[in-house]
CSV table of C-alpha atoms and ligand atoms in Angstrom, one decimal:
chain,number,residue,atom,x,y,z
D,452,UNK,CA,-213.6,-0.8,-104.9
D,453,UNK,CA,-215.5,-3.8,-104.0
D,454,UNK,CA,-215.8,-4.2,-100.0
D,455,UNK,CA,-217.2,-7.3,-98.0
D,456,UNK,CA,-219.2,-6.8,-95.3
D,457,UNK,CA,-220.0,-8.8,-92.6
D,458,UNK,CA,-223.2,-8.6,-90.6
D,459,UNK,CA,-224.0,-6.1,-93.6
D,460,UNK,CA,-228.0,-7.3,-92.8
D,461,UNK,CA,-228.4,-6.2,-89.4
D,462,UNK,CA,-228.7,-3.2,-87.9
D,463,UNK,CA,-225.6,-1.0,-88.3
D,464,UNK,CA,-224.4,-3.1,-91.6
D,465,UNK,CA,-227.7,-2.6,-93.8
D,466,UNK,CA,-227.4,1.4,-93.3
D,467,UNK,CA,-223.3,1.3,-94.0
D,468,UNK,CA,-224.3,-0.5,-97.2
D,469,UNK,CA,-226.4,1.5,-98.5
D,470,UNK,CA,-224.4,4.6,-97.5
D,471,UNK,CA,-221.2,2.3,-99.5
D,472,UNK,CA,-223.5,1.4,-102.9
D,473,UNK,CA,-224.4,5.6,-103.0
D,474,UNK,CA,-220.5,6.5,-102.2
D,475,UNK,CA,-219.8,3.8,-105.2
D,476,UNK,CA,-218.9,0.9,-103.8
D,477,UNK,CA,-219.3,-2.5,-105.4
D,478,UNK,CA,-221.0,-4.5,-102.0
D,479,UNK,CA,-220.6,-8.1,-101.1
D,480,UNK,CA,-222.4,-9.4,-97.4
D,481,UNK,CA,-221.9,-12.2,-95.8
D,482,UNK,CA,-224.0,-12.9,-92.9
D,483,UNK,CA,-225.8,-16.1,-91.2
D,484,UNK,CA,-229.1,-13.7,-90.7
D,485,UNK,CA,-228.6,-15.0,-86.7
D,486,UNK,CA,-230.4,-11.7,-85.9
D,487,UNK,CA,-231.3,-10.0,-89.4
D,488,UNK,CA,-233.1,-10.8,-92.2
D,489,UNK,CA,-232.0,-11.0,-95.8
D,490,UNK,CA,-235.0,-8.0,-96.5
D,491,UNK,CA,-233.1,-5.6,-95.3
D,492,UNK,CA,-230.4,-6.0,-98.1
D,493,UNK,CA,-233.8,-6.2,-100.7
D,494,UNK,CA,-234.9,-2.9,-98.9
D,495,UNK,CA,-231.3,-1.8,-99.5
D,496,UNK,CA,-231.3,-2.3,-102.8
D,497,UNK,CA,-234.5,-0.7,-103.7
D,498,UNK,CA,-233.1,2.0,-102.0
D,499,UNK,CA,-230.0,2.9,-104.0
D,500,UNK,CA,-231.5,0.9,-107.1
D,501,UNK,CA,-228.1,-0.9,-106.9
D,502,UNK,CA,-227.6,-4.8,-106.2
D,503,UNK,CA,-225.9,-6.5,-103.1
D,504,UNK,CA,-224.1,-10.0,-103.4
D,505,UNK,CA,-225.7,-12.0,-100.6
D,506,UNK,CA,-223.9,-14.5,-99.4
D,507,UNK,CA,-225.7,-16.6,-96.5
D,508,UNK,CA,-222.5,-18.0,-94.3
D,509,UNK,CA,-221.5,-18.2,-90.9
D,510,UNK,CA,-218.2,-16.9,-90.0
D,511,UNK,CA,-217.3,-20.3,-88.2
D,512,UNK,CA,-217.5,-21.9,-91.5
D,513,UNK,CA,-213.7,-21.4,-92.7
D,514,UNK,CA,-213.7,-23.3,-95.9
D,515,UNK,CA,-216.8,-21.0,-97.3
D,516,UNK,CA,-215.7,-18.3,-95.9
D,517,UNK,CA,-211.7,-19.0,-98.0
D,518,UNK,CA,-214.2,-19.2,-101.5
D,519,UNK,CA,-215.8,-16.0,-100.6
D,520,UNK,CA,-212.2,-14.7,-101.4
D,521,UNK,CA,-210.8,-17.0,-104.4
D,522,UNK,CA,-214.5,-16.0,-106.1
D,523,UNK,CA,-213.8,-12.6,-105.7
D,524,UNK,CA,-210.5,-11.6,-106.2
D,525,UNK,CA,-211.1,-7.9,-106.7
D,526,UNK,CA,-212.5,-7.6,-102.7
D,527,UNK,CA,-210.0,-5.0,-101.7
D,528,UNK,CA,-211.0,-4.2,-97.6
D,529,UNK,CA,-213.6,-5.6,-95.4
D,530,UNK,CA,-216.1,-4.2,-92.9
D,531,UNK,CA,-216.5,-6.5,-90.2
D,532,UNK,CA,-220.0,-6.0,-88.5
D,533,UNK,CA,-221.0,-9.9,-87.8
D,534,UNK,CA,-220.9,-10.6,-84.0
D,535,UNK,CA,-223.0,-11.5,-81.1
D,536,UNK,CA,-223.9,-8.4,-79.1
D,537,UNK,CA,-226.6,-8.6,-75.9
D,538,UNK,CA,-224.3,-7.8,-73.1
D,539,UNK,CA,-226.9,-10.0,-70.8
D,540,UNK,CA,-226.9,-12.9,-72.7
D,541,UNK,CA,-223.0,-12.9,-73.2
D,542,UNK,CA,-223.0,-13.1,-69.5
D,543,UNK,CA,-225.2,-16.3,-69.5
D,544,UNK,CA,-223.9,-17.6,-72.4
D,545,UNK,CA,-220.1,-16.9,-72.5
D,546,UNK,CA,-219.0,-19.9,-74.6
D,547,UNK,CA,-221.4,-19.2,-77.7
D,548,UNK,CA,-219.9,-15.4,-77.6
D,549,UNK,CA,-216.5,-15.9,-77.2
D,550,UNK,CA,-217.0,-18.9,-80.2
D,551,UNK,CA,-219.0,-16.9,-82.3
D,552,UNK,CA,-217.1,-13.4,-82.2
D,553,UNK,CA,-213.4,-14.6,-81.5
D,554,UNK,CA,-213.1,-17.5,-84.0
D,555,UNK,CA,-215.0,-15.6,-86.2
D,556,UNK,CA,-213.1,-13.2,-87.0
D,557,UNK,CA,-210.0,-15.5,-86.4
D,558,UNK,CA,-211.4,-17.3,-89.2
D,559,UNK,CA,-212.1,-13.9,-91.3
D,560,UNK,CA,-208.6,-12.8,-90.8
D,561,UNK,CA,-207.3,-16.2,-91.9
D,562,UNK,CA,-208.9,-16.0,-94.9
D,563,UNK,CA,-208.3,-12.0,-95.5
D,564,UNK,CA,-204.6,-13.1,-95.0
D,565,UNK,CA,-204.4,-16.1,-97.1
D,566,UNK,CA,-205.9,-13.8,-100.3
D,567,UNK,CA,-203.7,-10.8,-99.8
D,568,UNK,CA,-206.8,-8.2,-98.2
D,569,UNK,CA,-205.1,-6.3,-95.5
D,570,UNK,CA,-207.5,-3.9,-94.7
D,571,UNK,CA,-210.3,-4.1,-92.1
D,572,UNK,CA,-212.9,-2.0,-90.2
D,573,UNK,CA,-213.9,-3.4,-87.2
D,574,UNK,CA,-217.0,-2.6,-85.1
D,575,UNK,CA,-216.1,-2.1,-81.4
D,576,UNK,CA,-217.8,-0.3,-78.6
D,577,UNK,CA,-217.6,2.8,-76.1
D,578,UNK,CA,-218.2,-1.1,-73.8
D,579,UNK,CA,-214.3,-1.5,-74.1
D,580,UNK,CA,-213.4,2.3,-72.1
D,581,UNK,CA,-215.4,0.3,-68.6
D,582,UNK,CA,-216.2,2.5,-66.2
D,583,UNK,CA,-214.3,5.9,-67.8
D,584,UNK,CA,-212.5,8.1,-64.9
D,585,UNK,CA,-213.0,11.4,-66.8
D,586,UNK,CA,-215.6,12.2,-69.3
D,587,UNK,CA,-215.4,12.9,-72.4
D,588,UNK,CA,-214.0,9.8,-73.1
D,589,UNK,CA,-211.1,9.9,-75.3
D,590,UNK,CA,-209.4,7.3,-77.5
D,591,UNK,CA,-206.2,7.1,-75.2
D,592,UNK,CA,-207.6,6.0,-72.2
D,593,UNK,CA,-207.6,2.8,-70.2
D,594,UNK,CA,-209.2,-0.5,-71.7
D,595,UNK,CA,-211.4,-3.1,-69.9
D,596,UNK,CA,-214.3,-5.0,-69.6
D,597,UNK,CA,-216.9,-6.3,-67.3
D,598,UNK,CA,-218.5,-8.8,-69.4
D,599,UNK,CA,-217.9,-11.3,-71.9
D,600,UNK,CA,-219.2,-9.1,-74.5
D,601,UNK,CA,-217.0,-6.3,-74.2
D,602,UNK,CA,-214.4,-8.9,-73.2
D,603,UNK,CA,-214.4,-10.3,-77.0
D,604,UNK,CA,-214.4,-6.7,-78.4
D,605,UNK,CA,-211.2,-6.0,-76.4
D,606,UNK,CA,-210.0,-9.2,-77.5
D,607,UNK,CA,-210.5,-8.7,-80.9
D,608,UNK,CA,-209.2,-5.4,-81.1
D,609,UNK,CA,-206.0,-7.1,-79.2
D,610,UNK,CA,-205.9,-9.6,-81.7
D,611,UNK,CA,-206.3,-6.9,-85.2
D,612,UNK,CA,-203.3,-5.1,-83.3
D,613,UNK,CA,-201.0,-7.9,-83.4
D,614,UNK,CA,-201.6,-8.5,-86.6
D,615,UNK,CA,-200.2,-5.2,-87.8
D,616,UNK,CA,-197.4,-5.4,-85.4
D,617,UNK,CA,-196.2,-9.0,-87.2
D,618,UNK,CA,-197.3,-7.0,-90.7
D,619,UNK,CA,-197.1,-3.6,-91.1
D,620,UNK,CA,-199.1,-3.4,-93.9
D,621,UNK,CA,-202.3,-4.7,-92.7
D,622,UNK,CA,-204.6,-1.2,-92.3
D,623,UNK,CA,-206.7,-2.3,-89.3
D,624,UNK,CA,-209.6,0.6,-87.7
D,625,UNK,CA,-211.0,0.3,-84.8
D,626,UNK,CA,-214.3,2.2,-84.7
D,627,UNK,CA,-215.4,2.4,-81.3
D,628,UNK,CA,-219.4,3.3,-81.7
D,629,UNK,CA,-221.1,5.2,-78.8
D,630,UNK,CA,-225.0,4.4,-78.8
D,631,UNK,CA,-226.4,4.1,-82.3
D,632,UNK,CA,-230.4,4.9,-82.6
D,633,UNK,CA,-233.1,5.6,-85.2
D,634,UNK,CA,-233.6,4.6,-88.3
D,635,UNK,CA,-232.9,5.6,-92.5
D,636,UNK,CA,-235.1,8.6,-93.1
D,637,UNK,CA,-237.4,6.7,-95.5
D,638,UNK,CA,-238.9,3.9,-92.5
D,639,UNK,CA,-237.3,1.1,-94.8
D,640,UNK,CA,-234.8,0.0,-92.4
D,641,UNK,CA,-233.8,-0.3,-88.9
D,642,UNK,CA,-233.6,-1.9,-85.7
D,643,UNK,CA,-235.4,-4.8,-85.3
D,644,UNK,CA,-235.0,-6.6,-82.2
D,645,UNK,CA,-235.7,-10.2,-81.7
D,646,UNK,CA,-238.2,-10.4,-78.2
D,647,UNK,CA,-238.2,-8.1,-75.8
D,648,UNK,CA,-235.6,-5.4,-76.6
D,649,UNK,CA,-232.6,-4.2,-74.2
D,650,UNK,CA,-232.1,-1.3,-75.3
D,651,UNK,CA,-233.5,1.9,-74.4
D,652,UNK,CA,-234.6,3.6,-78.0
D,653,UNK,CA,-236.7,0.1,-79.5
D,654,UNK,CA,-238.1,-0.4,-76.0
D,655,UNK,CA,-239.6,3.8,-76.4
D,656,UNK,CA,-240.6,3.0,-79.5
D,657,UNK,CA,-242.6,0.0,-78.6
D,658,UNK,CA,-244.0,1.2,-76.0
D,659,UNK,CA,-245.5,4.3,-78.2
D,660,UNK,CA,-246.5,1.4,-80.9
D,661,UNK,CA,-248.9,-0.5,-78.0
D,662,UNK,CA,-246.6,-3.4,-77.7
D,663,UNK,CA,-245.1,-2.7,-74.5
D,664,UNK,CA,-246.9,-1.3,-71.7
D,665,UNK,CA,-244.7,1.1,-70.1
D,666,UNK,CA,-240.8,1.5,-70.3
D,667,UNK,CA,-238.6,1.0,-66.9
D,668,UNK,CA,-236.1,3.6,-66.3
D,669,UNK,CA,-233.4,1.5,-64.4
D,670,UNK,CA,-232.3,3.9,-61.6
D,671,UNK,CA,-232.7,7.8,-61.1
D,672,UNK,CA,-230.3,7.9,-58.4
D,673,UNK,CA,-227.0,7.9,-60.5
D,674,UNK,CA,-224.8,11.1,-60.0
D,675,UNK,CA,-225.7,12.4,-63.3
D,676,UNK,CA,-228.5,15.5,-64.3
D,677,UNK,CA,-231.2,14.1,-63.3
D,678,UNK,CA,-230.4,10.7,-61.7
D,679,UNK,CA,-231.1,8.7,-65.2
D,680,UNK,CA,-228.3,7.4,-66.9
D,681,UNK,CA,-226.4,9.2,-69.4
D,682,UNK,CA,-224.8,8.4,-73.1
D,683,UNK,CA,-223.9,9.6,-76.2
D,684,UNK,CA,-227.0,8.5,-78.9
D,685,UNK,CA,-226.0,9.0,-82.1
D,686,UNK,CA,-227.8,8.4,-85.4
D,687,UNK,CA,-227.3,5.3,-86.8
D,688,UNK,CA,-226.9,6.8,-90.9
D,689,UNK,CA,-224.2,9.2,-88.9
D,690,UNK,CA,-222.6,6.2,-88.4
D,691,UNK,CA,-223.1,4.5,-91.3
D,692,UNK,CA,-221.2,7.4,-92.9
D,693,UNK,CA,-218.8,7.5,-90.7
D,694,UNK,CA,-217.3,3.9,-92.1
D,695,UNK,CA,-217.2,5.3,-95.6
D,696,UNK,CA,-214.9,7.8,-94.1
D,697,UNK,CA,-212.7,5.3,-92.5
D,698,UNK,CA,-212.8,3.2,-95.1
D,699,UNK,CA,-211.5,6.1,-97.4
D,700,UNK,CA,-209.3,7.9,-95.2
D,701,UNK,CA,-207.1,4.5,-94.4
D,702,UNK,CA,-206.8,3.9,-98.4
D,703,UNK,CA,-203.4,4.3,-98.4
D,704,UNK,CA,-202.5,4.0,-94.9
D,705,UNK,CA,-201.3,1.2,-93.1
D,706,UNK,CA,-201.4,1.1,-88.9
D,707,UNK,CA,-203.9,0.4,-86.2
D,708,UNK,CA,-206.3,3.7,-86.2
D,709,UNK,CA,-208.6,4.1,-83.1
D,710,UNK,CA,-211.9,6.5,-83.7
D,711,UNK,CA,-215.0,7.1,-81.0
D,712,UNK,CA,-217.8,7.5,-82.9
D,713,UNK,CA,-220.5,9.5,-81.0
D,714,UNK,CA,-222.1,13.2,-81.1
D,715,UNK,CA,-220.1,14.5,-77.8
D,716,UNK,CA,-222.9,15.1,-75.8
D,717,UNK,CA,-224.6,12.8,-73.4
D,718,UNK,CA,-228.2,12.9,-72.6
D,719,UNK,CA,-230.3,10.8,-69.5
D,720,UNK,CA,-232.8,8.7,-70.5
D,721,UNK,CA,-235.7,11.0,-69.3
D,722,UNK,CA,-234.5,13.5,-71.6
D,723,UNK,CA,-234.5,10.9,-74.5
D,724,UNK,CA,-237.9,10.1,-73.5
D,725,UNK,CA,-239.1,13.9,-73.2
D,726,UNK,CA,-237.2,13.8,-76.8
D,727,UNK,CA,-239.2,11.5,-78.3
D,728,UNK,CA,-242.5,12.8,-76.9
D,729,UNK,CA,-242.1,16.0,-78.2
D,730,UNK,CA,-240.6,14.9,-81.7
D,731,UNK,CA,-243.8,12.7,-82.4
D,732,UNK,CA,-246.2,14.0,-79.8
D,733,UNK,CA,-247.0,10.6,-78.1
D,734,UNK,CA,-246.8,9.8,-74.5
D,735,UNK,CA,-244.6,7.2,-73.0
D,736,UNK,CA,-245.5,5.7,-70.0
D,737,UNK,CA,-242.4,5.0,-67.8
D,738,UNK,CA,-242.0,3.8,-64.1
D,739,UNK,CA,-238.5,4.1,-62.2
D,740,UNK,CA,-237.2,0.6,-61.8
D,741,UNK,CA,-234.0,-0.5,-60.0
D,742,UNK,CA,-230.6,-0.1,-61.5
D,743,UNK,CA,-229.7,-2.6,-63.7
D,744,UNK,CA,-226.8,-4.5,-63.2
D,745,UNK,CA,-223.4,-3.5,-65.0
D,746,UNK,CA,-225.1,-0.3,-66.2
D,747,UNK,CA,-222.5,3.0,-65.4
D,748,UNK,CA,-223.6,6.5,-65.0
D,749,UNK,CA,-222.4,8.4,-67.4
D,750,UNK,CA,-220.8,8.1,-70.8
D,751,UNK,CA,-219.9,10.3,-73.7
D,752,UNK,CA,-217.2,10.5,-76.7
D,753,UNK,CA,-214.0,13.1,-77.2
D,754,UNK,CA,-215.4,12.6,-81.2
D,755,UNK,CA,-212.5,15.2,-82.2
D,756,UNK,CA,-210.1,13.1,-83.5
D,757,UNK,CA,-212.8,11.1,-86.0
D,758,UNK,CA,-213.0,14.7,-86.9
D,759,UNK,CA,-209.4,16.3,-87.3
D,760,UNK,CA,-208.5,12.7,-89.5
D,761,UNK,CA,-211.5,11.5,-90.9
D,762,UNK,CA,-213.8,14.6,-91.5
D,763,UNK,CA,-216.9,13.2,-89.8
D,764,UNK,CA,-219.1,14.3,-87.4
D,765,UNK,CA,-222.7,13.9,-87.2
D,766,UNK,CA,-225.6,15.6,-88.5
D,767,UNK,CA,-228.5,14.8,-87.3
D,768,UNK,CA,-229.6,15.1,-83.5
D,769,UNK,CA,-232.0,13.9,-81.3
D,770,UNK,CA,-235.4,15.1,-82.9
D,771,UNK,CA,-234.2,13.1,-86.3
D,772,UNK,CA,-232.9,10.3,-84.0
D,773,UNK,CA,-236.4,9.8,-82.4
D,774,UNK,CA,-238.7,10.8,-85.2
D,775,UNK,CA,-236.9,8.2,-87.8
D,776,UNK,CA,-236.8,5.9,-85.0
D,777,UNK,CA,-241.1,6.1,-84.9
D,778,UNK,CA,-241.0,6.0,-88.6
D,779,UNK,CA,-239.4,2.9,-88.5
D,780,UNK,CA,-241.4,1.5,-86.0
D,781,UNK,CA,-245.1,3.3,-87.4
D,782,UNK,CA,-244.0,1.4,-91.0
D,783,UNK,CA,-243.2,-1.8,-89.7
D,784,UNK,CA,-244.5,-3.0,-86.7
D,785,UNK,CA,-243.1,-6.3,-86.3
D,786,UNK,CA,-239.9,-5.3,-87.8
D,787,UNK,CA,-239.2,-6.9,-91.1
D,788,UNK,CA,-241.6,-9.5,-92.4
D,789,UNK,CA,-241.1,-12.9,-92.4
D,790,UNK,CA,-238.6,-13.9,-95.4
D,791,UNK,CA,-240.6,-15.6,-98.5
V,73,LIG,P1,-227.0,-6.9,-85.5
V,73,LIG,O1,-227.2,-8.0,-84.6
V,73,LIG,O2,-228.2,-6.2,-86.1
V,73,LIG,O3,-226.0,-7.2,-86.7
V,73,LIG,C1,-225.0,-8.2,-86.6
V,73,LIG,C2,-225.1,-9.1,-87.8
V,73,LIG,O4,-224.1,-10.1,-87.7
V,73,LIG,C3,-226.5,-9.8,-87.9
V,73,LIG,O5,-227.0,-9.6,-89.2
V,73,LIG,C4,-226.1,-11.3,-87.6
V,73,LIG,O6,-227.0,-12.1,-88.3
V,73,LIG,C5,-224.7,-11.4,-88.1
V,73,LIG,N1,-223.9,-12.4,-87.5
V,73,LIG,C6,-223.7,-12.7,-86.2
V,73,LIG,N2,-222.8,-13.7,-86.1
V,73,LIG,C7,-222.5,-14.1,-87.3
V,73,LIG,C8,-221.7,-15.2,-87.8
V,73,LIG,N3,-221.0,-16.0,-87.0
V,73,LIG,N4,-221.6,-15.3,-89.2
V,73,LIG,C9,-222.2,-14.5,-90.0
V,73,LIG,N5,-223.0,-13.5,-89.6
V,73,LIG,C10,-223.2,-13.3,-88.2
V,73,LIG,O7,-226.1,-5.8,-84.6
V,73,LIG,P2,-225.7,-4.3,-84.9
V,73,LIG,O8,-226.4,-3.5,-83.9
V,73,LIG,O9,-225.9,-4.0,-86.3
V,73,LIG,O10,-224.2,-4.3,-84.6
V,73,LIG,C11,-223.2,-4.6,-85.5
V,73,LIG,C12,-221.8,-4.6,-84.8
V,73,LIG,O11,-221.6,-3.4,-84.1
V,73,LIG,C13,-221.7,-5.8,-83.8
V,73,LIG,O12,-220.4,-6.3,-83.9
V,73,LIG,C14,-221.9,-5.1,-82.5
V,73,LIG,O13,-221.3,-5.7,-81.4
V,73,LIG,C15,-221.3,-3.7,-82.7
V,73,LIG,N6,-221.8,-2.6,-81.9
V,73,LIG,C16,-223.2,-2.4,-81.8
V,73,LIG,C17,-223.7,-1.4,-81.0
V,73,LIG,C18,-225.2,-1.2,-80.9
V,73,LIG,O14,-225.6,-0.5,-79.9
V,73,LIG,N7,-226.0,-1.6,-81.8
V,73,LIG,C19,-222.8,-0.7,-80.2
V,73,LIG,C20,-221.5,-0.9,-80.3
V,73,LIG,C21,-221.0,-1.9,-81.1
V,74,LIG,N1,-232.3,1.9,-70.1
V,74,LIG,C1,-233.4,2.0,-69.4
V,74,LIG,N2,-234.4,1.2,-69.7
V,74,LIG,C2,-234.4,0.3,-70.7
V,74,LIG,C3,-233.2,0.2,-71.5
V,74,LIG,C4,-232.2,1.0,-71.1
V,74,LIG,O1,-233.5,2.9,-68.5
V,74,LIG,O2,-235.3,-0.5,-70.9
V,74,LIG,C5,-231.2,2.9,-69.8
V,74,LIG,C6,-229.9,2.2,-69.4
V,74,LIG,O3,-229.9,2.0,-68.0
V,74,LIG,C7,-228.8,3.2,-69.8
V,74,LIG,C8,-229.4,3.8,-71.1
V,74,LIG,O4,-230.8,3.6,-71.0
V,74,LIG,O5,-228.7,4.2,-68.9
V,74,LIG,C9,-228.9,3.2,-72.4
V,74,LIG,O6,-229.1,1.8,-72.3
V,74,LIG,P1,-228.9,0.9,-73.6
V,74,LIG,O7,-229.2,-0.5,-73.2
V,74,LIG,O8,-229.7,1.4,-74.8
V,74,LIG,O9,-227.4,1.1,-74.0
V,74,LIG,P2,-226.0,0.8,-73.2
V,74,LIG,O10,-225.3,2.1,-73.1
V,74,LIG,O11,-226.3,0.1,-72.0
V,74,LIG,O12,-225.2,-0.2,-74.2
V,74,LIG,C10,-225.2,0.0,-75.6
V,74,LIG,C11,-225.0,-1.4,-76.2
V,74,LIG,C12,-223.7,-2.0,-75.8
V,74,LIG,C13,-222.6,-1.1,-76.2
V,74,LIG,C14,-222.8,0.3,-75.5
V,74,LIG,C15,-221.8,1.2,-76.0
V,74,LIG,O13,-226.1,-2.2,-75.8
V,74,LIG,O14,-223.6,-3.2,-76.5
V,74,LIG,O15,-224.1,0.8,-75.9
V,74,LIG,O16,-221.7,1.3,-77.4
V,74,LIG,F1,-221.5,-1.6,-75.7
């Protein structure tokens, strides 16, 4: 089957390509490269030693995005990675998120409709369960959202709802990703941050690569283990693989399927730091800083259903996590090289 992806050269998308090409997947991407670079899909490729169709568009460009379609008939579901993502930044900028990631994929489902492809995987985020009242959290409970971000990942899931309930043949999934880290195994691809990063497992790593002088552990005084904050890191090929199974198992089903995608077991940041020191015996210097803002305390997946439907769990834990995380970072110090 030949499946589009969107976003397919950042981050998550690169990885759930290659994993698609090995699983035998014919792969089309579109992506503007806002936040990627079109080496990734190269890297990809050298990978598998199996091509990508690269399309450079944005998702606000409707008319494009309509041809992607008519010029490939034979596109039979979509994944839909392509969005904005720094929680901080959607707060500042609200406008630019809600344009980029609401009328995007308005404009993606437009064009999916008007060409017969019913089928879509969308990338949402543990964001949309707010602060949870019980943990582990569990596909059933409450929805919310606290920033514009998460706002247009509720939105969008709202939206990818209705459209089964006025067509009950669209196959919507909603995979709702718990904190993704690391790297592929080889150090050919991963996360690479524009500026200073936000998140907790690039900021490690480039802090043990020199680049950064010490990481700030915002708050120790959360009710948790040990006062740091707590989530669910899972491995980023995990959940690469755990698309392909989504992809598969809703074939030949039509509905609105809801999966948490995440290990089960939460860990504070000091133990992801004493992680990654012992995995690749470096030191990280850290300081306790104040709580940032927005931030809860604790937050980890009920991965059982992924499991019962789909057959996925993960398989690699939190050595792998940070020692393919270093690899990454070791191989390519400023991330991805400039594009020729
Ligand atoms: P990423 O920034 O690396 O990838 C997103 C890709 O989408 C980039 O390649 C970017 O260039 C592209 N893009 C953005 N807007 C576009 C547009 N208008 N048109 C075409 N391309 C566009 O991010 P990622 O970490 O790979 O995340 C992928 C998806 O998963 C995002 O939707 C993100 O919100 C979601 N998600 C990520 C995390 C995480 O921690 N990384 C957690 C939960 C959910
Ligand atoms: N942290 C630090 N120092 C840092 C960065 C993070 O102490 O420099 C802490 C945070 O306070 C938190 C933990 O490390 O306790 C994880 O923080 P991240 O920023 O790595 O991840 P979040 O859980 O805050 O958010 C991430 C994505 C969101 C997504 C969410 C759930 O950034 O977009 O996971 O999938 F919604």
């Amino acid at each position: 089957m030949h499946v589009l992806v969107t976003g397919g050269a950042g981050y998550i998308g690169s990885h759930t390509c290659l994993e698609l090409l090995d699983a035998g997947y014919t792969v089309s991407v579109v992506d503007n490269l806002c936040n990627s670079s079109r080496i990734a899909l190269t890297r990809v490729e050298e990978l598998c030693g199996k091509k990508i169709n690269f399309i450079e568009l944005d998702l606000l460009d409707m008319q494009g995005l309509s041809q992607v379609f008519s010029r490939h008939p034979d596109i039979g579901a979509v994944i839909h990675f392509a969005g904005l993502k720094a929680v901080g930044e959607s707060v500042e900028q609200p406008l630019r998120y809600y344009q980029n990631n609401l009328i995007g994929t308005l404009n993606l489902c437009e064009a999916m409709a008007k060409h017969g492809v019913k089928h879509i995987v969308f990338s949402s985020s543990a964001t949309v369960y707010g602060t949870p009242a019980r943990l582990p959290i569990q596909e059933d409970f409450p929805t919310s959202a606290t920033n514009p971000y998460g706002r247009s990942k509720l939105m969008i899931e709202e939206m990818l709802a209705d459209l089964h309930i006025s067509d009950q043949t669209w196959q919507v999934v909603l995979l709702r990703y718990f904190n993704p880290v690391g790297a592929h195994p080889s150090g050919r691809i991963g996360e690479d941050p524009k500026g200073i990063p936000n998140n907790l497992m690039p900021y490690i790593t480039q802090v043990a690569a020199g680049r950064l002088k010490e990481l700030n552990v915002f708050g120790n005084d959360y009710p948790t283990i040990d006062g740091t904050g707590v989530r669910d890191y899972l491995h980023v090929v995990d959940l690469a693989k755990g698309h392909v199974k989504a992809l598969e198992y809703t074939q030949k089903r039509s509905g609105v399927f809801i999966y948490n995608l995440g290990t089960g077991q939460g860990s504070s940041v000091l133990e992801m730091v004493r992680a990654f020191m012992e995995a690749n015996k470096i030191d990280i210097a850290y300081r306790i800083s104040p709580r940032r803002p927005g931030d809860i305390a604790e937050c980890y997946a009920d991965a059982s259903l992924a499991l019962r439907e789909l057959g996925w769990q993960t398989e690699y834990g939190l050595t792998d996590m940070c020692r393919h995380a270093w690899n990454w970072q070791k191989n390519n110090p400023e991330g991805y090289p400039p594009s020729a």
